[in-house]
mmCIF file of C-alpha atoms in Angstrom:
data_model
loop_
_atom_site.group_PDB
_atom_site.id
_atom_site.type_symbol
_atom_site.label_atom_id
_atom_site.label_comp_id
_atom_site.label_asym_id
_atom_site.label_seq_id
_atom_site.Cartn_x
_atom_site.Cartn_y
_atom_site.Cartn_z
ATOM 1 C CA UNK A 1348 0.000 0.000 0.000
ATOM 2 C CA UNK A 1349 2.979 2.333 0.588
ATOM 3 C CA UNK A 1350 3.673 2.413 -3.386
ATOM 4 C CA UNK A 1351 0.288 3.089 -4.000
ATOM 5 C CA UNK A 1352 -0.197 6.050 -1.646
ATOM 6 C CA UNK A 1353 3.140 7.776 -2.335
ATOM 7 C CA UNK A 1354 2.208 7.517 -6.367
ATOM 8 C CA UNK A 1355 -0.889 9.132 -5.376
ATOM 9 C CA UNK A 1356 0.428 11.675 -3.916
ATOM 10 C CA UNK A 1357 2.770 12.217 -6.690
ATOM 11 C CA UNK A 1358 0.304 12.005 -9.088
ATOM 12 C CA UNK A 1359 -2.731 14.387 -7.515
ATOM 13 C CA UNK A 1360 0.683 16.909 -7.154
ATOM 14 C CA UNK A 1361 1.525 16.654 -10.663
ATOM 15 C CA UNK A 1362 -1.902 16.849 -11.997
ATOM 16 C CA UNK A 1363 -2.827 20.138 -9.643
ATOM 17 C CA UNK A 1364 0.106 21.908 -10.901
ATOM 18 C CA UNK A 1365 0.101 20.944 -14.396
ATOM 19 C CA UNK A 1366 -3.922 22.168 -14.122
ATOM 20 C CA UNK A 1367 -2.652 25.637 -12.507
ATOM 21 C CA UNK A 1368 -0.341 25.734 -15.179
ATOM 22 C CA UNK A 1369 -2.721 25.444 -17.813
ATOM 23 C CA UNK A 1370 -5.005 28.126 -15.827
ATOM 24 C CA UNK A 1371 -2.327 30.445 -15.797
ATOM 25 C CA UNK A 1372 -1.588 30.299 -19.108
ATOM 26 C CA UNK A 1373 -5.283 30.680 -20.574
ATOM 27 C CA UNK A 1374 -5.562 33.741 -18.049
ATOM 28 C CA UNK A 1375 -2.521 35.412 -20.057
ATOM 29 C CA UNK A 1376 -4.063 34.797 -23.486
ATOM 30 C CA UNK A 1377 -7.527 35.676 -22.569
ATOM 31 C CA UNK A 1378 -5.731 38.814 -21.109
ATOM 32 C CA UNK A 1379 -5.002 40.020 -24.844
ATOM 33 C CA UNK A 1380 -7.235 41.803 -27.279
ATOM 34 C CA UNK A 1381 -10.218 40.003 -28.583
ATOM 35 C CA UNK A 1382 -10.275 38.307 -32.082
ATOM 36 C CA UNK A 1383 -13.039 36.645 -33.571
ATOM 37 C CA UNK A 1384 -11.385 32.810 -34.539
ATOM 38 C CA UNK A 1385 -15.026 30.571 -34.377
ATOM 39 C CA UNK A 1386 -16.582 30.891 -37.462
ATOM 40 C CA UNK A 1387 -16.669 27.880 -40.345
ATOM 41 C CA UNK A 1388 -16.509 24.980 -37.700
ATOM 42 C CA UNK A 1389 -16.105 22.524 -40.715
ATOM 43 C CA UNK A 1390 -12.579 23.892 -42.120
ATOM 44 C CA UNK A 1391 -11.395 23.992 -38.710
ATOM 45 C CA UNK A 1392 -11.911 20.755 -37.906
ATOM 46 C CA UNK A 1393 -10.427 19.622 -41.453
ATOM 47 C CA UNK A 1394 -7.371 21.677 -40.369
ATOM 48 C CA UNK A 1395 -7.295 19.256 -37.295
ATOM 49 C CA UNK A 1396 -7.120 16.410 -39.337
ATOM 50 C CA UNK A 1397 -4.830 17.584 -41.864
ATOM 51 C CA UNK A 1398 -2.529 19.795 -40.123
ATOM 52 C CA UNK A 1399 -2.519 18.100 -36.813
ATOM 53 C CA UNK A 1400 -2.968 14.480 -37.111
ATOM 54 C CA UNK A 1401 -2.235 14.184 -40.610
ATOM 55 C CA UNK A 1402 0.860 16.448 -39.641
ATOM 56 C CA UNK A 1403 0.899 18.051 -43.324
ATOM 57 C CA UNK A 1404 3.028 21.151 -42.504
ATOM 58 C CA UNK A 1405 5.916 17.995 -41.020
ATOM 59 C CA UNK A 1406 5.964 15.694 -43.688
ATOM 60 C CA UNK A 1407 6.535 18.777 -46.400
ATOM 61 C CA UNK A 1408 9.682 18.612 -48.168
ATOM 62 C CA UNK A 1409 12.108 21.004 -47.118
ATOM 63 C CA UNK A 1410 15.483 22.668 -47.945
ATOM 64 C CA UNK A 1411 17.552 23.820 -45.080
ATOM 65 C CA UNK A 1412 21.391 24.082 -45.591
ATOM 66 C CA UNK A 1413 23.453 22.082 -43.275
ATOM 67 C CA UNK A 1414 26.222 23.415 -41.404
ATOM 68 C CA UNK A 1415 28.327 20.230 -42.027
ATOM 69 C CA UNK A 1416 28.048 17.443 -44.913
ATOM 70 C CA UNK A 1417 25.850 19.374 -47.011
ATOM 71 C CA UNK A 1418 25.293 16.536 -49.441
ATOM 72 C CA UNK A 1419 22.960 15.224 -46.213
ATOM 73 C CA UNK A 1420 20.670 18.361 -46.523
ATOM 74 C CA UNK A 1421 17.754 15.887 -47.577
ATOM 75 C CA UNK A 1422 17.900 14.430 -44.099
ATOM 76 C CA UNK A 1423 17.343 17.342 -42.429
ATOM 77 C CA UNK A 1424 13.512 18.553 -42.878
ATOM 78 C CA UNK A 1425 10.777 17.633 -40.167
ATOM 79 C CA UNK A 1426 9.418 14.410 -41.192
ATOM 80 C CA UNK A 1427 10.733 12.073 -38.504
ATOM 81 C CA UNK A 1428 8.797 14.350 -36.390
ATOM 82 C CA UNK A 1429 5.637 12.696 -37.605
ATOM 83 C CA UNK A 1430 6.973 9.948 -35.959
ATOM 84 C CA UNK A 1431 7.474 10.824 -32.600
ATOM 85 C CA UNK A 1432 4.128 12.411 -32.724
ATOM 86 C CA UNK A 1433 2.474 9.206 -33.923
ATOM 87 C CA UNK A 1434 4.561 6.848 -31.743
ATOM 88 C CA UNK A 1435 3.769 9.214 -28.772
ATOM 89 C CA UNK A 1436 0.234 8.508 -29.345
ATOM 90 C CA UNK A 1437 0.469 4.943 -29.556
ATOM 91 C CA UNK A 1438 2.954 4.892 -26.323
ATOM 92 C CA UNK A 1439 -0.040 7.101 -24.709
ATOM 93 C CA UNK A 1440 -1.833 4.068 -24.396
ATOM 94 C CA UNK A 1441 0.972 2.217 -22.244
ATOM 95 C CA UNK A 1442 1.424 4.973 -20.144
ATOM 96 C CA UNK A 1443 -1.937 5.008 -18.752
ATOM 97 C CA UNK A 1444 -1.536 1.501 -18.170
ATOM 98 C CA UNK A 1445 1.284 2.099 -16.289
ATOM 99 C CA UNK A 1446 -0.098 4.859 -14.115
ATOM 100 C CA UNK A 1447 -3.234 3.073 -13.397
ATOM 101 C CA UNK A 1448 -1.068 0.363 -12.319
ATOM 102 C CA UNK A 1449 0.741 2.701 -9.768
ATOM 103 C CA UNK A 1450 -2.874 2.896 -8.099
ATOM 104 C CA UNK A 1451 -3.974 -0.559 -8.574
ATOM 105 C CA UNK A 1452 -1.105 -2.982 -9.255
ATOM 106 C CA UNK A 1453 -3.299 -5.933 -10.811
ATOM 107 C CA UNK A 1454 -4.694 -3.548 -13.577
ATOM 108 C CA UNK A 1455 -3.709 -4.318 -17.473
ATOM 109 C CA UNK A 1456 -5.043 -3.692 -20.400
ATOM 110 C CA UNK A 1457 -6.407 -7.294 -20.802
ATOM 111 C CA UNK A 1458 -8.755 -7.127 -18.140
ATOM 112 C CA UNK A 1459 -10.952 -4.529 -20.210
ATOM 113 C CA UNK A 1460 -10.135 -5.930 -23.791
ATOM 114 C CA UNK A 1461 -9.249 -9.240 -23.688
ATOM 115 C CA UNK A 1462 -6.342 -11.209 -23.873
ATOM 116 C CA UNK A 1463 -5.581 -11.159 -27.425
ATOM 117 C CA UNK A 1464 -6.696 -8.129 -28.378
ATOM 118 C CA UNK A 1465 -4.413 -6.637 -25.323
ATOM 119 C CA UNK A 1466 -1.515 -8.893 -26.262
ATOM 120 C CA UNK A 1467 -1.153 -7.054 -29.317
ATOM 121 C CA UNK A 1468 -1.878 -3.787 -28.138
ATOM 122 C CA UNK A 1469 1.113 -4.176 -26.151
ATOM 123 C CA UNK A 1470 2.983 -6.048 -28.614
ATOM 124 C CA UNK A 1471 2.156 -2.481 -30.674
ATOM 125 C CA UNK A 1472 3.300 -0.064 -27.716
ATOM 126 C CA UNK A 1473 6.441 -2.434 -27.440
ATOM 127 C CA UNK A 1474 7.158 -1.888 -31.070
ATOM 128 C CA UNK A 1475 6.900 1.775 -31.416
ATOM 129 C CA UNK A 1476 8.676 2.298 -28.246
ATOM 130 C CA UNK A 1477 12.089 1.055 -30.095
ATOM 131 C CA UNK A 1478 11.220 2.855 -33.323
ATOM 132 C CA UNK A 1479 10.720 6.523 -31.272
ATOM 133 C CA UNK A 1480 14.032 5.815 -29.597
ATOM 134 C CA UNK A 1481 15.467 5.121 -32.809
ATOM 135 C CA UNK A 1482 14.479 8.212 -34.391
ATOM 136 C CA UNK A 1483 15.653 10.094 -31.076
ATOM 137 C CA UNK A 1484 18.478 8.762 -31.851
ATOM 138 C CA UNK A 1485 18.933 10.020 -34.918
ATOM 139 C CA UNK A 1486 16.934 13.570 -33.654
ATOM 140 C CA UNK A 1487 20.445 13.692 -31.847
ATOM 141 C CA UNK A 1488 22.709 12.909 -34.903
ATOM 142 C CA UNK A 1489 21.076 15.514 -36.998
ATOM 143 C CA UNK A 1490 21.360 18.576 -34.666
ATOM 144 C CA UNK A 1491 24.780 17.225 -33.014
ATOM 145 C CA UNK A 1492 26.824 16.434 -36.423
ATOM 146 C CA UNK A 1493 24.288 17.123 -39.457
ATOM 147 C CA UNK A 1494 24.094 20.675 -37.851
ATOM 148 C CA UNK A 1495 21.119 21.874 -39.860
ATOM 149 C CA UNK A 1496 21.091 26.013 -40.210
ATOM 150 C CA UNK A 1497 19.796 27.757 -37.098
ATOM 151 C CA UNK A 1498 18.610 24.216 -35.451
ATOM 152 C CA UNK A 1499 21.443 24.158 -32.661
ATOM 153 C CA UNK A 1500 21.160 21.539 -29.484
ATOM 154 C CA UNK A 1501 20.390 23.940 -27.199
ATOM 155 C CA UNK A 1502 19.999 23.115 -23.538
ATOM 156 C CA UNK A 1503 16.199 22.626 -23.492
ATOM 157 C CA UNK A 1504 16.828 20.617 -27.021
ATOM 158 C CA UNK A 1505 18.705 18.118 -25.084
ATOM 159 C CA UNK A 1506 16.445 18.417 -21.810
ATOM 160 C CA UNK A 1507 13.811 16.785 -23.861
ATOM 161 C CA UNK A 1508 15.499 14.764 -26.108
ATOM 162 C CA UNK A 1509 16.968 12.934 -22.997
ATOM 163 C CA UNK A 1510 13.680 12.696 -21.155
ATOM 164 C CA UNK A 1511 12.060 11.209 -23.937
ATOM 165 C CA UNK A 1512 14.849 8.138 -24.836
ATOM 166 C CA UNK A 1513 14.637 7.568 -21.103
ATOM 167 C CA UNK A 1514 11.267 7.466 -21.145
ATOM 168 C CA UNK A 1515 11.650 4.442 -23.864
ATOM 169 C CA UNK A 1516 14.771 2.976 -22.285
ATOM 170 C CA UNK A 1517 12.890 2.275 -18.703
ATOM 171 C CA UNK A 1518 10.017 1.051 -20.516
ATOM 172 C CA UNK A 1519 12.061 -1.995 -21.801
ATOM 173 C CA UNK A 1520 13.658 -2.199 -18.515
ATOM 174 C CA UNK A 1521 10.940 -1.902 -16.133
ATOM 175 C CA UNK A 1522 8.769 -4.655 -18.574
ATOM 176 C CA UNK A 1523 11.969 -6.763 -19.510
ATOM 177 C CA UNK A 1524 12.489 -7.079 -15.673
ATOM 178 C CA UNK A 1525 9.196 -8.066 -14.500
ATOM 179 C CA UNK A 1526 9.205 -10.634 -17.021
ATOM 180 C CA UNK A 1527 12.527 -11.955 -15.601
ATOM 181 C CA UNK A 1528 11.026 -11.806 -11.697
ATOM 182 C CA UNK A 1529 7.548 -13.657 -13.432
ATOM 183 C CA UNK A 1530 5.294 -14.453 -15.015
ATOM 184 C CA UNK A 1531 5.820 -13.045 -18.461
ATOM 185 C CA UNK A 1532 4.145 -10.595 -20.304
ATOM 186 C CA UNK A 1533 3.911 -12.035 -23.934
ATOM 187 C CA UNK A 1534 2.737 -8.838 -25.735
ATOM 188 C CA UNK A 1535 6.255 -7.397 -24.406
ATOM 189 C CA UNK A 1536 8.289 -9.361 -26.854
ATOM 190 C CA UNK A 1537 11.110 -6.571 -27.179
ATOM 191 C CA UNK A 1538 11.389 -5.957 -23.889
ATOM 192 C CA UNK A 1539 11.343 -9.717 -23.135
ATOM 193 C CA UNK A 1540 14.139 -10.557 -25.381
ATOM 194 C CA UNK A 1541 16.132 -7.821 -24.649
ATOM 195 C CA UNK A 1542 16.330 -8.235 -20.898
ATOM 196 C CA UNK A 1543 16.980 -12.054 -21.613
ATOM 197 C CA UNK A 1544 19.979 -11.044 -24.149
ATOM 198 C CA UNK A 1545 21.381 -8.712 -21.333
ATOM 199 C CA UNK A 1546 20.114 -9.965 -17.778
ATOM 200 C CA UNK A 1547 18.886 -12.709 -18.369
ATOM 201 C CA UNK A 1548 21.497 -14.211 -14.814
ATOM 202 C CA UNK A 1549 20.000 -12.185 -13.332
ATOM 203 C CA UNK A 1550 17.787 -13.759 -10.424
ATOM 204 C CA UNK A 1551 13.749 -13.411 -10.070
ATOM 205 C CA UNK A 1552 14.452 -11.389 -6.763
ATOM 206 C CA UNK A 1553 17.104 -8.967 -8.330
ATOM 207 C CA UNK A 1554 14.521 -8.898 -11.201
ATOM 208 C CA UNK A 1555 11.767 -7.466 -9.569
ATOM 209 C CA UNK A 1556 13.501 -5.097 -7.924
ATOM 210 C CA UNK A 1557 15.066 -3.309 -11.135
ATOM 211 C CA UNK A 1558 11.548 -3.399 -12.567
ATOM 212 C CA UNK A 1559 10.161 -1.394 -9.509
ATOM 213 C CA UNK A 1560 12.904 0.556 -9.420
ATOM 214 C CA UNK A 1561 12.731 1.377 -13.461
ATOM 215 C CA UNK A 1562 8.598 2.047 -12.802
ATOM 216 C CA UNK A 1563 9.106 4.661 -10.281
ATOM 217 C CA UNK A 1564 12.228 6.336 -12.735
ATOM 218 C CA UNK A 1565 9.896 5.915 -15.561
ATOM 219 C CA UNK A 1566 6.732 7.465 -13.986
ATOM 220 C CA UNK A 1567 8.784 10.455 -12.206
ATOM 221 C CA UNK A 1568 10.575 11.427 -15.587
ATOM 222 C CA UNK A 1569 6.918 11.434 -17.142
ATOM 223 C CA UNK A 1570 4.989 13.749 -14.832
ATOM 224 C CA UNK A 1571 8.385 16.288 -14.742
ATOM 225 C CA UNK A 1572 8.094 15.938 -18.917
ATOM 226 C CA UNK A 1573 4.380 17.252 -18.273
ATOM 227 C CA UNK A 1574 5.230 20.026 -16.177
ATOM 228 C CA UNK A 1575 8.192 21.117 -18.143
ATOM 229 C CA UNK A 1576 6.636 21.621 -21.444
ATOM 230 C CA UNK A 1577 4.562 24.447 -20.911
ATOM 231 C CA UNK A 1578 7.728 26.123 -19.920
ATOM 232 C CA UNK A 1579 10.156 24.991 -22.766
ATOM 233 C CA UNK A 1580 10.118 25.849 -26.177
ATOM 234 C CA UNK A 1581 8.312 22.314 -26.365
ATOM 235 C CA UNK A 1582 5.274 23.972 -24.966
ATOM 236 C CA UNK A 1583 3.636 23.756 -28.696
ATOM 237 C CA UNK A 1584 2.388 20.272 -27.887
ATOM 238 C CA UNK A 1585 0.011 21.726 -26.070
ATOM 239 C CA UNK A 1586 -0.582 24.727 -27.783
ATOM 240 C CA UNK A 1587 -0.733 23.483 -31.516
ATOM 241 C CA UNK A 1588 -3.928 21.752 -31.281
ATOM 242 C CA UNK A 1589 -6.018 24.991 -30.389
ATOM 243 C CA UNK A 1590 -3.421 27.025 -32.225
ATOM 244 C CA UNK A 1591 -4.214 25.225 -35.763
ATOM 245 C CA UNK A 1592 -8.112 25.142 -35.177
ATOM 246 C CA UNK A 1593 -8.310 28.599 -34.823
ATOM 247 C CA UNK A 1594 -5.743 29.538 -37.464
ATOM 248 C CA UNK A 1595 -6.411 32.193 -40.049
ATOM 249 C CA UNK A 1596 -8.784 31.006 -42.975
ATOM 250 C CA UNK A 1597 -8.844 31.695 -46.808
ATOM 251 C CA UNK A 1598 -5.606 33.204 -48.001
ATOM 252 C CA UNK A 1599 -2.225 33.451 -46.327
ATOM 253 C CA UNK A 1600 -0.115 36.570 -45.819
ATOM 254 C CA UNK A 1601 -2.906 39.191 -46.133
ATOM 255 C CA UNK A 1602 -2.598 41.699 -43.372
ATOM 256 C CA UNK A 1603 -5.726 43.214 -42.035
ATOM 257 C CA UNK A 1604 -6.349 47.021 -42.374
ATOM 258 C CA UNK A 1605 -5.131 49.182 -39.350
ATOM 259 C CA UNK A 1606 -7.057 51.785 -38.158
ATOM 260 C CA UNK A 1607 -4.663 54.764 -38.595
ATOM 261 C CA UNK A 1608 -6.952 57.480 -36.946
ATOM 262 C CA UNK A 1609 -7.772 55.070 -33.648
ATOM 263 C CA UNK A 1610 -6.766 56.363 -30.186
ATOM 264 C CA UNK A 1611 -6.136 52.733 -29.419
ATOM 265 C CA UNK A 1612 -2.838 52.348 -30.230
ATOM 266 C CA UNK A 1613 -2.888 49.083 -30.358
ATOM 267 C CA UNK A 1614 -5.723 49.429 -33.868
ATOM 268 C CA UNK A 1615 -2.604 51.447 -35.593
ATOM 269 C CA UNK A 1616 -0.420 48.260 -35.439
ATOM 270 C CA UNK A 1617 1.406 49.730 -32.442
ATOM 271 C CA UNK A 1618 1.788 47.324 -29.172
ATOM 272 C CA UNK A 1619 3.115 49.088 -25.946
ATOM 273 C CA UNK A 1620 2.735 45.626 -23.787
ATOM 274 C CA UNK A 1621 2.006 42.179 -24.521
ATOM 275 C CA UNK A 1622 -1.695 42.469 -23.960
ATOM 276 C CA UNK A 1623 -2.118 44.608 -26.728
ATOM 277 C CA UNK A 1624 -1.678 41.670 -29.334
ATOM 278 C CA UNK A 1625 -4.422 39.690 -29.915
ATOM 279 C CA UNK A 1626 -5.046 36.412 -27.994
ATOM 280 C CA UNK A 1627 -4.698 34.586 -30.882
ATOM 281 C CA UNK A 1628 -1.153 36.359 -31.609
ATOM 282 C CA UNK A 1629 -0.191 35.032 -27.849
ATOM 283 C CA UNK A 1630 -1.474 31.794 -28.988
ATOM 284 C CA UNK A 1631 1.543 31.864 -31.758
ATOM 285 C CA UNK A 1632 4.215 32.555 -30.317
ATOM 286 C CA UNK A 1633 3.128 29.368 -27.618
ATOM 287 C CA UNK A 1634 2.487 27.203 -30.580
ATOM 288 C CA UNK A 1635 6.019 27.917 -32.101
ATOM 289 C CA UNK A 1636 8.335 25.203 -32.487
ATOM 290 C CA UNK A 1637 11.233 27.002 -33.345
ATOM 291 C CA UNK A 1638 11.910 24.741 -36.598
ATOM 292 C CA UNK A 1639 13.572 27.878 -38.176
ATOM 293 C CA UNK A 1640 11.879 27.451 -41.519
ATOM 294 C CA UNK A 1641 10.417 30.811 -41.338
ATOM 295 C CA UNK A 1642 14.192 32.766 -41.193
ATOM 296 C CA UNK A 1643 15.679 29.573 -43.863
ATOM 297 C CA UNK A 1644 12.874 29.909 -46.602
ATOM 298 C CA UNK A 1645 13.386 33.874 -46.317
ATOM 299 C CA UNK A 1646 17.236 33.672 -45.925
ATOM 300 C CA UNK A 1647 18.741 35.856 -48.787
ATOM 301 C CA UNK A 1648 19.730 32.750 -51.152
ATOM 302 C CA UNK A 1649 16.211 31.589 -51.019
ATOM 303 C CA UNK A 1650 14.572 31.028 -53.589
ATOM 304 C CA UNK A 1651 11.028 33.229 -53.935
ATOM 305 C CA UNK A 1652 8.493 30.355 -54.347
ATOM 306 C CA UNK A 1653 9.454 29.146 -51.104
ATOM 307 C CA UNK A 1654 7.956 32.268 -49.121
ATOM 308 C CA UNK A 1655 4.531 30.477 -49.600
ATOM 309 C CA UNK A 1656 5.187 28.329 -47.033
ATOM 310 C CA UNK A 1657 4.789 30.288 -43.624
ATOM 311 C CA UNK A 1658 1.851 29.643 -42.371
#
């Protein structure tokens, strides 16, 4: 009962300040000036599922000069981006099996779906868990040697970075290891053989330990990840959702007219604080993830065609 009550406790203390972050936040953008973003419900919600699940804007070719090995510039647009976000979806679905679990140990995803149907859910979660570490991996190599033009590995670059591979690498621990201490879990497979490969002397005791002991690492990295984001330059995973449904419709790069005679000077284009931009301007610079193709596709050797693409 001990686990249980300490995760709780963890837990309710993540959640409450991860909610009064959130709070705060909306209280600064509803602080700005007002801008009407709710009309044509439809084309918003296709700009959901093009833009944000369908990740359109990633998966775009790009051309961004590398600082090193330039013959490599094809590796360095977005588009093993829309991997991470897709494998972070599917790994969504383990990680609320494992925090459940902190609160009631038995709990698995069989119990509510079945054994098979479980087994490969898991067997899926397993699988995508190597293939987001993999492109990690490689998220690493690009900025680190590839050095693609005003993408450095900054501080916060790496803060997340890390926190996600060890999110993956105690994942395979903490399941490889309970299947070492027993019984099994045989939607696990890569976890499984991969603790057998490396561990597998070591003894059921020993085992069981290490799994606990990856668990708690696993579930303490994951609720710091949730409260970090909204401070990093990460925060546009929360802010791109409501950021692309209430993006500008109909053509792009029209400005709107300014009032030149208001006494507001905010309606003459002129912003004295940050609550004279609009909340939907706030809402940008949240939802920015600094992928520098704004300042590369207007970069003086550019060519023209490519200014289309800021969105």
């Amino acid at each position: 009962m001990l686990k249980q009550i300490v995760f709780a406790v963890l837990l309710t203390a993540s959640l409450v300040m991860f909610a009064w972050t959130l709070r705060r936040f909306t209280k600064m953008l509803l602080a700005g000036r007002s801008e009407k973003r709710t009309d044509h419900v439809e084309a918003r919600v296709d700009s959901l599922l093009s833009f944000f699940f369908g990740q359109r804007k990633v998966i775009e070719t790009v051309d961004i000069p590398a600082s090193r090995w330039p013959r490599f510039s094809n590796l360095l647009g977005s588009r093993h981006h829309f991997i991470i976000f897709w494998g972070f979806l599917v790994i969504c679905v383990g990680t609320l099996e494992t925090l459940v679990q902190g609160l009631w140990p038995a709990f698995s995803w069989s119990l509510v779906l079945g054994e098979t149907f479980a087994g490969a859910l898991d067997a899926t979660v397993d699988s995508m868990n190597l293939i987001v570490l993999a492109v990690i991996g490689f998220a690493v190599f690009r900025r680190l040697f590839l050095k693609p033009r005003l993408i450095p590995m900054s501080r916060d670059a790496a803060a997340i970075l890390s926190a996600i591979a060890l999110l993956m690498v105690t994942h395979f621990a903490m399941h490889g290891f309970r299947a070492l201490a027993g019984p099994s879990e045989p939607g696990f497979f890569i976890s499984d053989a991969l603790a057998g490969a490396l561990f597998g002397s070591v003894s059921s005791e020993t085992a069981g330990v290490l799994s606990d002991v990856n668990w708690w690492i696993h579930v303490v990295v994951l609720l710091k990840f949730l409260n970090y984001l909204a401070y990093s330059k990460h925060s546009h995973i929360l802010a791109a959702l409501p950021n692309i449904y209430f993006r500008q419709l109909g053509q792009r790069g029209v400005l709107s007219k300014l009032n030149l005679e208001a006494d507001d000077m905010a309606q003459t284009g002129v912003v004295s604080e940050w609550k004279d931009f609009t909340w939907k301007s706030l809402l940008d610079g949240f939802a920015c993830t600094e992928c520098a193709r704004c300042s590369n596709y207007c970069r003086p050797t550019a060519p023209a065609s490519r200014c289309h693409r800021c969105s």
